[in-house]
């Protein structure tokens, strides 16, 4: 592995992301700032080979390095214009009881990072798609390469977003022969950020337990080192939804604008996310409607929320793919031609439940994660019967993904259950964590721990004061 | 402090209990702690080709070898006919899987076709069973031989 290359690409990723995050003036802590910068930065780095291709410049190592440098410089402008001293107040040492968990998480991180670096990409979808294109882009210095002269009738993966192709190009050129390491560069910050948002809501011990449950989802962990679109899509979709929730709670327009960007990137990675975003957009519309805001404002808000994803959809489908793929895509052929038969939608819901979530296969894929969710939701419904605003929004987000994936199965017959929907359900996982962090049962346990900890602290303070050495009596001269 | 120590013990207990749930215990042992994924052992095998063979398996090794043979034979634009898996299985071939032309191109940088591919008439070599559960490479001598092979292979399901 080229460690210098990794360091430079990571710095470029951080600076690009940092500049974009600064642009939105988000009210977030220092750790969240670092993590979100890394997450957002990866997308902007991925644009480098795409820009070279659009400009008909050969995709060589030096040209790509210049493109990455230019993108970094452009994205960093807000860092210079809106300069402020770094704020390290958000950093705090972990509590003693968090350390055993953090050691386990570190073991997960190391395992995932090593496999990302060590193993070549394996999924058929990337070997016959993004990875294949990236490999021959590097060999032939153009994305319009000899891959398009071979028989591609068995695959449609070359029509997918250039996100993976471009990142593989950058990382193969500068970091490691199999690329791949970029996945670690977003998996670690995303999980760290998840931990911080959980800790803002519940006691550290509870946050660690919830995150342990998340780490132990077999397929979600596997896709933290197996290159595919879905893990990145989950990260950007959830982050977008989180900032939409923040906007709903605090009514800060910056959170709203940031969520538009994140939903846009999620759509760029998997274009069908547009359908999920349009369903998610009903949440602020409903809130505004309840607050009796003018219909015009509700429509403008909805249009703004959709503008980002539509822009990125157009960028991917109408600018990048036609310029990078010299083969025509028959989009119409991929759409369900029998829309009047809505039974497909209900069949799909039944398949999601019976073949995925509640099946033996589902157990191998998601572990008991969905069973925990059903148990906690039922316990909240029966015992607590109260849901705070964030819990309600998280539940809405869960419903959007659940029904949205069934809707996509109805609209696009190629959107199968055992592969595409299976991985699409990853988007539920952080939303479920968000629900846990607001669940009545979980917050009661958390409040109990917080209260006991506070009492123990109070009790320790006078005791500590008693052990302090008495002030020395003044000596007479 | 006393309470924090108790919480630390609870943390350890939660971790131990969680990984003692049979499902997670099995997952931990077969995936994270599996000897085949051992970081220290794998770190010693740094050679790129070996890592590919470890990950893609026997089939990759065979395709890679075929690519080498084509290069050494200096064949003019070799196009390999990839037979359906069902055919190979029926002939008793084990551990070898047919890949699609795109993946064959990724593995070897050479062209491959399925019996139903456009341009199948350009195939000048084919993978055939060697009668001992393995496969071998055979040069296709002409159009007649290719048509005979195709007629045979098209009887099987291609996917």
XYZ file of C-alpha atoms in Angstrom:
636
model
C 0.000 0.000 0.000
C 1.189 3.488 -0.836
C 0.897 5.210 2.548
C 1.912 8.619 1.198
C -0.803 8.338 -1.429
C -3.327 7.320 1.220
C -2.326 10.251 3.419
C -2.581 12.767 0.584
C -5.918 11.438 -0.687
C -7.292 11.423 2.873
C -6.155 15.018 3.404
C -7.775 16.000 0.092
C -10.955 14.179 1.123
C -11.005 15.886 4.521
C -10.303 19.374 3.171
C -12.908 19.090 0.406
C -15.523 17.798 2.810
C -14.552 20.311 5.466
C -15.005 23.194 3.055
C -18.442 21.974 1.996
C -19.545 21.349 5.590
C -18.316 24.845 6.561
C -20.375 26.291 3.726
C -23.534 25.108 5.468
C -22.535 26.589 8.881
C -23.923 23.571 10.691
C -24.254 23.699 14.448
C -22.416 20.491 15.162
C -19.612 19.379 17.462
C -15.970 18.977 16.516
C -16.161 15.182 16.083
C -19.301 15.374 13.953
C -17.553 18.030 11.877
C -14.566 15.765 11.198
C -16.727 12.728 10.445
C -19.119 14.567 8.136
C -16.194 16.214 6.357
C -14.753 12.783 5.588
C -18.126 11.463 4.446
C -18.937 14.387 2.161
C -15.331 14.685 0.953
C -15.308 11.223 -0.604
C -18.004 12.232 -3.068
C -16.094 15.288 -4.250
C -12.876 13.269 -4.645
C -14.823 10.784 -6.750
C -15.609 13.546 -9.243
C -11.953 13.914 -10.315
C -11.796 11.163 -12.995
C -15.311 12.075 -14.152
C -14.253 15.678 -14.741
C -11.162 14.564 -16.667
C -13.291 12.318 -18.856
C -15.797 15.076 -19.531
C -12.925 17.358 -20.548
C -11.448 14.594 -22.766
C -8.210 14.679 -20.764
C -6.406 11.317 -20.418
C -6.962 9.766 -16.991
C -3.336 9.372 -15.985
C -1.880 9.462 -12.481
C -0.605 13.022 -12.838
C -3.799 14.363 -14.443
C -5.928 12.715 -11.756
C -3.675 14.169 -9.042
C -4.126 17.628 -10.554
C -7.898 17.125 -10.798
C -8.062 16.027 -7.143
C -5.945 19.050 -6.158
C -8.187 21.437 -8.128
C -11.364 19.965 -6.609
C -9.828 20.164 -3.138
C -8.777 23.763 -3.697
C -12.239 24.746 -4.958
C -14.058 22.953 -2.153
C -11.691 24.454 0.434
C -12.554 28.046 -0.505
C -15.186 28.271 2.273
C -12.481 27.238 4.763
C -10.484 30.341 3.816
C -13.386 32.739 3.332
C -15.220 31.655 6.481
C -12.059 31.054 8.518
C -12.464 30.304 12.181
C -10.176 28.825 14.787
C -10.587 25.084 15.183
C -12.837 24.212 18.096
C -11.671 21.222 20.081
C -14.199 21.611 22.883
C -16.215 18.654 21.591
C -13.391 16.224 22.267
C -13.742 14.313 25.506
C -11.950 11.256 26.741
C -14.150 8.162 26.864
C -15.528 7.054 30.195
C -13.988 3.982 31.787
C -17.069 1.874 31.027
C -16.889 2.753 27.320
C -13.358 1.428 26.916
C -14.223 -2.319 26.668
C -16.713 -1.475 23.913
C -14.307 0.842 22.137
C -11.709 -1.928 22.086
C -14.236 -4.274 20.473
C -15.185 -1.569 17.939
C -11.500 -1.004 17.203
C -11.133 -4.730 16.454
C -14.075 -4.455 14.033
C -12.531 -1.381 12.383
C -9.139 -3.057 11.976
C -10.714 -6.216 10.541
C -12.833 -4.257 8.082
C -9.991 -1.948 7.037
C -7.607 -4.863 6.517
C -10.071 -6.801 4.379
C -10.847 -3.661 2.380
C -7.182 -3.245 1.597
C -6.189 -6.905 1.256
C -8.918 -8.556 -0.781
C -9.709 -7.700 -4.391
C -13.306 -6.609 -5.087
C -15.612 -9.636 -5.230
C -19.286 -8.891 -5.925
C -20.323 -9.867 -9.413
C -22.005 -6.463 -9.840
C -18.682 -4.613 -9.529
C -16.534 -7.192 -11.318
C -18.829 -6.859 -14.328
C -19.333 -3.125 -13.708
C -17.504 -0.438 -11.751
C -14.328 -2.394 -11.016
C -14.025 -3.704 -14.576
C -14.430 -0.181 -15.939
C -11.956 1.257 -13.415
C -9.309 -1.354 -14.234
C -9.468 -0.677 -17.970
C -9.791 3.081 -17.432
C -6.392 2.995 -15.765
C -4.890 0.721 -18.436
C -6.266 2.726 -21.361
C -6.460 6.154 -19.665
C -10.049 6.716 -20.681
C -13.451 5.656 -19.412
C -14.479 4.974 -22.998
C -12.312 1.892 -23.162
C -12.186 -1.602 -24.662
C -14.708 -2.917 -22.116
C -17.416 -1.597 -24.407
C -16.133 -3.728 -27.273
C -16.836 -7.006 -25.446
C -20.102 -8.860 -24.979
C -21.970 -7.011 -22.195
C -25.378 -8.571 -22.820
C -25.215 -10.418 -19.488
C -24.845 -7.271 -17.382
C -26.306 -3.791 -16.997
C -23.804 -2.724 -14.363
C -21.961 -0.362 -16.691
C -25.097 1.812 -16.626
C -24.798 2.330 -12.885
C -23.429 5.469 -11.266
C -19.737 6.189 -11.973
C -19.246 6.671 -8.202
C -17.470 3.329 -7.671
C -15.569 3.438 -10.974
C -14.173 6.872 -10.183
C -13.228 6.081 -6.583
C -11.589 2.840 -7.687
C -9.594 4.785 -10.281
C -8.357 7.304 -7.682
C -7.509 4.687 -5.059
C -5.918 2.235 -7.533
C -3.735 5.032 -8.867
C -2.614 6.443 -5.541
C -3.281 3.979 -2.724
C -3.508 0.264 -3.398
C -3.750 -2.035 -6.445
C -7.250 -3.206 -5.494
C -8.566 0.281 -4.650
C -11.219 -0.418 -2.082
C -9.726 1.500 0.836
C -12.116 4.405 0.201
C -14.839 2.304 1.809
C -12.928 2.360 5.103
C -12.505 6.106 4.659
C -16.273 6.515 5.009
C -17.171 3.480 7.145
C -15.032 4.602 10.103
C -16.184 8.258 10.170
C -19.801 7.241 9.665
C -19.753 4.773 12.555
C -17.902 7.233 14.757
C -20.480 9.894 13.939
C -23.310 7.421 14.668
C -21.731 6.863 18.056
C -21.626 10.591 18.788
C -25.272 11.113 17.837
C -26.311 8.134 19.955
C -24.280 9.471 22.882
C -25.964 12.856 22.579
C -29.259 11.080 23.263
C -28.570 8.205 25.626
C -26.116 7.187 28.324
C -22.687 6.066 27.046
C -23.221 2.461 28.103
C -26.523 2.304 26.221
C -24.994 4.012 23.175
C -22.158 1.474 23.149
C -24.583 -1.451 23.464
C -26.680 -0.120 20.578
C -23.594 0.339 18.435
C -22.423 -3.174 19.267
C -25.765 -4.445 17.962
C -25.151 -2.461 14.780
C -21.604 -3.781 14.308
C -22.856 -7.345 14.722
C -25.236 -7.221 11.755
C -23.443 -9.799 9.574
C -24.155 -8.391 6.124
C -23.889 -4.754 7.103
C -20.446 -5.464 8.507
C -19.518 -7.515 5.432
C -20.438 -4.632 3.140
C -18.122 -2.359 5.113
C -15.311 -4.092 3.211
C -17.096 -5.525 0.158
C -17.298 -2.782 -2.438
C -20.814 -2.080 -3.618
C -23.100 0.919 -3.905
C -25.448 0.138 -1.047
C -23.266 0.897 1.977
C -22.349 4.343 0.654
C -25.968 4.901 -0.353
C -27.086 4.008 3.174
C -24.576 6.446 4.682
C -25.640 9.407 2.554
C -29.356 8.618 2.733
C -29.328 8.285 6.515
C -27.181 11.389 6.973
C -29.601 13.302 4.757
C -32.573 12.031 6.728
C -30.855 12.881 10.010
C -30.376 16.504 8.948
C -33.961 16.620 7.727
C -34.947 15.529 11.244
C -32.685 18.225 12.680
C -34.422 20.771 10.459
C -37.803 19.553 11.678
C -36.681 19.876 15.296
C -34.745 23.151 15.222
C -36.135 24.811 12.077
C -32.615 25.669 10.901
C -32.533 26.230 7.123
C -28.864 25.199 7.005
C -29.739 21.693 8.185
C -32.384 21.569 5.470
C -29.929 22.687 2.790
C -27.344 20.149 3.961
C -29.913 17.359 3.855
C -30.694 18.334 0.245
C -27.018 17.894 -0.678
C -26.775 14.549 1.124
C -29.983 13.195 -0.413
C -28.571 14.353 -3.753
C -25.354 12.384 -3.281
C -27.370 9.334 -2.164
C -29.371 9.655 -5.394
C -26.183 10.005 -7.433
C -24.932 6.705 -5.977
C -28.218 4.842 -6.521
C -30.602 6.770 -8.711
C -33.740 5.012 -7.465
C -33.163 6.775 -4.100
C -35.094 9.612 -5.742
C -38.301 7.686 -5.011
C -37.398 7.352 -1.321
C -36.491 11.043 -1.058
C -39.825 12.028 -2.573
C -41.569 9.945 0.105
C -39.335 11.431 2.832
C -40.241 14.916 1.564
C -43.799 14.351 2.787
C -42.549 14.628 6.382
C -41.674 18.366 6.356
C -44.705 18.995 4.129
C -47.004 17.411 6.726
C -45.388 19.359 9.586
C -45.793 22.631 7.706
C -49.362 21.750 6.830
C -50.101 21.056 10.507
C -48.483 24.359 11.433
C -50.925 25.968 8.981
C -48.197 27.426 6.814
C -49.248 28.715 3.379
C -49.570 26.049 0.696
C -47.111 28.045 -1.435
C -44.403 27.666 1.252
C -45.072 23.937 1.543
C -44.752 23.475 -2.215
C -41.573 25.597 -2.411
C -40.043 23.603 0.447
C -40.923 20.316 -1.222
C -39.525 21.479 -4.556
C -36.314 22.627 -2.884
C -35.909 19.277 -1.142
C -36.351 17.475 -4.437
C -34.140 19.896 -6.387
C -30.862 18.459 -5.070
C -31.689 14.805 -5.765
C -33.128 15.692 -9.190
C -29.963 17.659 -10.030
C -27.762 14.702 -9.057
C -30.067 12.312 -10.922
C -29.653 14.407 -14.062
C -25.890 14.665 -13.476
C -25.623 10.890 -13.289
C -28.168 9.757 -15.862
C -28.071 12.580 -18.416
C -24.513 13.884 -18.219
C -22.135 11.253 -16.870
C -23.585 7.987 -18.175
C -24.207 9.189 -21.764
C -20.656 10.560 -21.847
C -18.978 7.582 -20.190
C -20.967 4.701 -21.683
C -21.053 4.504 -25.477
C -23.993 2.103 -25.392
C -27.626 3.236 -25.280
C -29.624 2.360 -22.193
C -33.240 1.424 -22.642
C -34.685 2.940 -19.452
C -38.261 2.286 -20.554
C -37.570 -1.454 -20.757
C -36.695 -1.482 -17.050
C -40.032 -0.056 -15.926
C -43.026 -2.227 -15.047
C -45.331 -2.319 -18.050
C -48.305 -3.541 -16.081
C -48.761 -0.733 -13.564
C -52.453 -1.508 -13.154
C -51.547 -4.716 -11.333
C -50.850 -3.291 -7.872
C -50.840 -6.761 -6.354
C -47.099 -6.783 -7.177
C -46.609 -4.115 -4.481
C -48.277 -6.232 -1.805
C -46.509 -9.394 -3.002
C -43.261 -7.490 -2.601
C -44.124 -6.439 0.969
C -44.935 -10.026 1.770
C -41.617 -11.139 0.223
C -39.683 -8.532 2.231
C -41.272 -9.868 5.433
C -41.271 -13.580 4.750
C -38.196 -14.055 2.569
C -35.956 -11.445 4.132
C -36.728 -9.951 7.528
C -38.405 -12.912 9.238
C -36.732 -15.784 7.411
C -33.723 -17.982 8.133
C -31.945 -16.153 5.324
C -32.815 -12.852 7.030
C -31.270 -14.118 10.233
C -28.004 -14.829 8.401
C -28.094 -11.389 6.786
C -29.256 -9.106 9.595
C -28.833 -11.248 12.719
C -31.474 -10.499 15.360
C -31.406 -6.758 14.641
C -34.945 -6.606 13.208
C -36.262 -8.885 15.955
C -34.841 -6.492 18.589
C -36.553 -3.638 16.795
C -39.925 -5.389 16.722
C -39.565 -6.287 20.423
C -38.612 -2.749 21.484
C -41.320 -1.162 19.334
C -43.941 -3.498 20.813
C -42.667 -2.808 24.331
C -42.927 0.940 23.662
C -46.419 0.533 22.249
C -47.670 -1.581 25.150
C -45.753 -0.245 28.152
C -44.814 3.368 27.432
C -47.329 4.426 24.797
C -45.466 7.669 24.183
C -43.175 8.556 21.310
C -41.102 11.706 21.280
C -40.780 13.774 18.110
C -37.485 12.183 17.003
C -38.850 8.678 17.587
C -41.869 9.488 15.425
C -39.630 10.890 12.682
C -37.340 7.844 12.838
C -40.403 5.597 12.567
C -41.541 7.593 9.566
C -38.073 7.177 8.029
C -38.289 3.428 8.624
C -41.720 3.303 6.976
C -40.398 5.287 3.985
C -37.600 2.779 3.347
C -39.775 -0.263 4.003
C -42.681 0.743 1.776
C -40.400 2.627 -0.625
C -38.414 -0.508 -1.416
C -41.626 -2.420 -2.048
C -42.740 0.428 -4.308
C -39.439 0.241 -6.194
C -39.945 -3.493 -6.612
C -43.336 -2.720 -8.123
C -41.964 -0.002 -10.430
C -38.773 -1.773 -11.491
C -38.999 -5.547 -11.975
C -35.172 -5.798 -12.000
C -35.198 -4.539 -8.389
C -35.193 -8.067 -6.976
C -35.823 -9.155 -3.394
C -32.840 -11.320 -2.536
C -30.154 -8.923 -3.775
C -31.209 -5.333 -4.390
C -33.941 -5.129 -1.748
C -31.827 -7.089 0.722
C -29.091 -4.485 0.513
C -31.585 -1.619 0.195
C -32.845 -2.561 3.642
C -29.451 -1.470 5.032
C -30.932 2.025 5.002
C -33.220 0.891 7.806
C -30.364 -0.002 10.130
C -29.137 3.461 11.231
C -32.751 4.680 11.274
C -33.600 1.872 13.682
C -30.618 2.891 15.834
C -32.009 6.417 15.806
C -35.342 5.036 16.960
C -33.678 3.045 19.745
C -31.963 6.205 20.943
C -35.418 7.780 21.359
C -37.420 4.728 22.362
C -39.349 5.076 25.639
C -37.920 1.857 27.086
C -34.338 2.597 26.067
C -34.406 6.211 27.251
C -35.797 5.108 30.630
C -32.866 2.748 31.094
C -30.557 5.518 29.926
C -32.138 8.098 32.294
C -31.807 5.682 35.200
C -28.096 5.208 34.457
C -27.556 8.947 34.019
C -29.300 9.684 37.337
C -27.288 7.014 39.193
C -24.082 8.310 37.671
C -24.907 11.890 38.636
C -25.751 10.796 42.209
C -22.539 8.817 42.451
C -20.618 11.872 41.208
C -22.320 14.110 43.774
C -21.586 11.633 46.538
C -17.944 11.410 45.455
C -17.393 15.188 45.421
C -17.779 15.850 49.208
C -15.774 12.702 49.901
C -13.034 13.967 47.638
C -13.222 17.369 49.273
C -12.676 15.639 52.654
C -9.494 14.011 51.406
C -7.992 17.296 50.266
C -5.121 18.510 52.455
C -6.188 21.246 54.863
C -4.966 24.721 53.953
C -1.671 25.458 55.598
C -2.017 27.912 58.522
C -0.443 31.261 57.913
C 2.957 31.468 59.543
C 3.844 34.500 61.576
C 7.050 36.154 60.656
C -15.872 6.110 40.774
C -17.418 3.053 42.389
C -20.435 3.292 40.104
C -18.209 3.705 37.044
C -16.296 0.563 37.955
C -19.628 -1.249 38.236
C -20.634 0.091 34.825
C -17.319 -1.090 33.395
C -18.004 -4.578 34.719
C -21.483 -4.392 33.192
C -19.907 -3.348 29.856
C -17.652 -6.387 29.891
C -20.592 -8.580 30.864
C -22.733 -7.192 28.008
C -19.973 -7.887 25.478
C -19.343 -11.406 26.796
C -23.047 -12.230 26.913
C -23.679 -10.786 23.455
C -20.987 -12.892 21.871
C -22.260 -15.909 23.741
C -25.609 -15.789 21.971
C -25.151 -18.884 19.751
C -25.794 -17.039 16.487
C -23.283 -14.247 17.204
C -20.812 -16.693 18.704
C -20.902 -18.726 15.516
C -20.594 -15.588 13.375
C -17.650 -14.378 15.419
C -15.841 -17.694 15.100
C -16.581 -18.374 11.447
C -16.054 -14.850 10.214
C -14.105 -12.453 12.394
C -11.893 -14.999 14.142
C -11.797 -17.568 11.331
C -8.265 -18.839 10.600
C -8.859 -18.248 6.869
C -9.223 -14.527 7.628
C -6.331 -14.366 10.073
C -4.683 -10.993 9.551
C -1.208 -12.178 10.592
C -1.218 -15.167 8.223
C -2.704 -13.177 5.337
C -0.221 -10.323 5.838
C 2.570 -12.727 4.884
C 0.977 -13.338 1.468
C 1.389 -9.937 -0.102
C 1.688 -11.024 -3.724
C -1.192 -9.587 -5.760
C -1.858 -12.698 -7.867
C -1.876 -14.950 -4.804
C -4.392 -12.654 -3.092
C -6.610 -12.860 -6.153
C -6.426 -16.658 -6.170
C -7.222 -16.720 -2.438
C -10.306 -14.614 -3.006
C -11.617 -15.781 -6.388
C -10.661 -19.420 -5.954
C -9.757 -22.266 -8.284
C -11.781 -20.946 -11.254
C -9.771 -17.729 -11.273
C -6.512 -19.704 -11.237
C -7.683 -21.695 -14.274
C -8.804 -18.603 -16.213
C -5.549 -16.902 -15.368
C -3.606 -19.932 -16.613
C -5.662 -19.980 -19.819
C -4.826 -16.326 -20.378
C -1.144 -17.174 -19.974
C -1.428 -20.056 -22.475
C -3.097 -17.781 -25.037
C -0.341 -15.211 -24.631
C 2.411 -17.802 -24.974
C 0.750 -19.410 -28.020
C 0.627 -15.912 -29.578
C -2.853 -16.701 -30.881
C -4.292 -13.999 -33.066
C -7.218 -12.461 -31.111
C -8.236 -15.454 -28.987
C -11.950 -15.660 -28.219
C -12.846 -18.262 -25.617
C -16.197 -20.019 -25.702
C -17.406 -20.327 -22.101
C -19.688 -23.364 -21.718
C -22.775 -23.287 -19.467
C -22.261 -24.445 -15.875
C -24.995 -27.067 -16.332
C -22.944 -28.730 -19.098
C -19.777 -28.828 -17.014
C -21.636 -30.188 -13.984
C -23.211 -32.921 -16.081
C -19.744 -33.897 -17.277
C -18.619 -34.255 -13.663
C -16.531 -31.071 -13.450
C -16.160 -29.888 -9.880
C -14.865 -26.653 -8.322
C -14.930 -24.764 -11.599
C -17.546 -22.163 -12.476
C -18.195 -20.450 -15.780
C -18.088 -16.677 -15.543
C -19.781 -14.172 -17.776
C -17.740 -12.610 -20.624
C -17.331 -9.308 -18.726
C -15.743 -11.041 -15.730
C -13.573 -13.210 -17.981
C -12.332 -9.974 -19.568
C -11.593 -8.557 -16.104
C -9.676 -11.696 -15.120
C -7.610 -12.087 -18.284
C -7.983 -9.011 -20.498
C -9.165 -11.372 -23.254
C -12.462 -11.863 -24.974
C -14.864 -14.595 -24.021
C -18.337 -15.475 -25.289
C -21.254 -17.497 -24.117
C -23.030 -19.815 -26.599
C -25.801 -17.190 -26.918
C -23.503 -14.147 -27.146
C -23.452 -11.862 -30.148
C -20.176 -12.567 -31.968
C -20.029 -16.197 -30.837
C -18.913 -17.128 -34.381
C -15.520 -15.580 -33.556
C -14.816 -18.188 -30.843
C -11.590 -20.038 -31.584
C -11.079 -21.936 -28.312
C -13.378 -23.667 -25.846
C -13.270 -24.998 -22.301
C -14.054 -28.719 -22.221
C -14.113 -31.357 -19.468
C -10.969 -33.496 -19.305
C -12.872 -36.570 -18.099
C -11.278 -36.470 -14.629
C -13.466 -33.784 -13.095
C -11.238 -30.956 -14.323
C -11.305 -28.759 -17.405
C -8.979 -28.238 -20.343
C -8.563 -25.795 -23.172
C -9.266 -26.888 -26.736
C -8.623 -24.971 -29.906
C -11.588 -24.822 -32.316
C -10.339 -25.780 -35.741
C -13.055 -24.258 -37.895
C -16.659 -23.221 -38.405
C -17.985 -26.763 -38.642
C -16.464 -27.767 -35.340
C -17.737 -24.573 -33.707
C -21.276 -25.226 -34.990
C -21.157 -28.754 -33.613
C -19.974 -27.525 -30.210
C -22.599 -24.775 -30.143
C -25.374 -27.202 -31.066
C -24.314 -29.319 -28.120
C -23.927 -26.455 -25.618
C -27.186 -24.719 -26.539
C -29.071 -27.676 -25.120
C -28.130 -26.463 -21.640
C -29.524 -23.610 -19.636
C -27.294 -20.573 -19.916
C -27.198 -18.203 -16.917
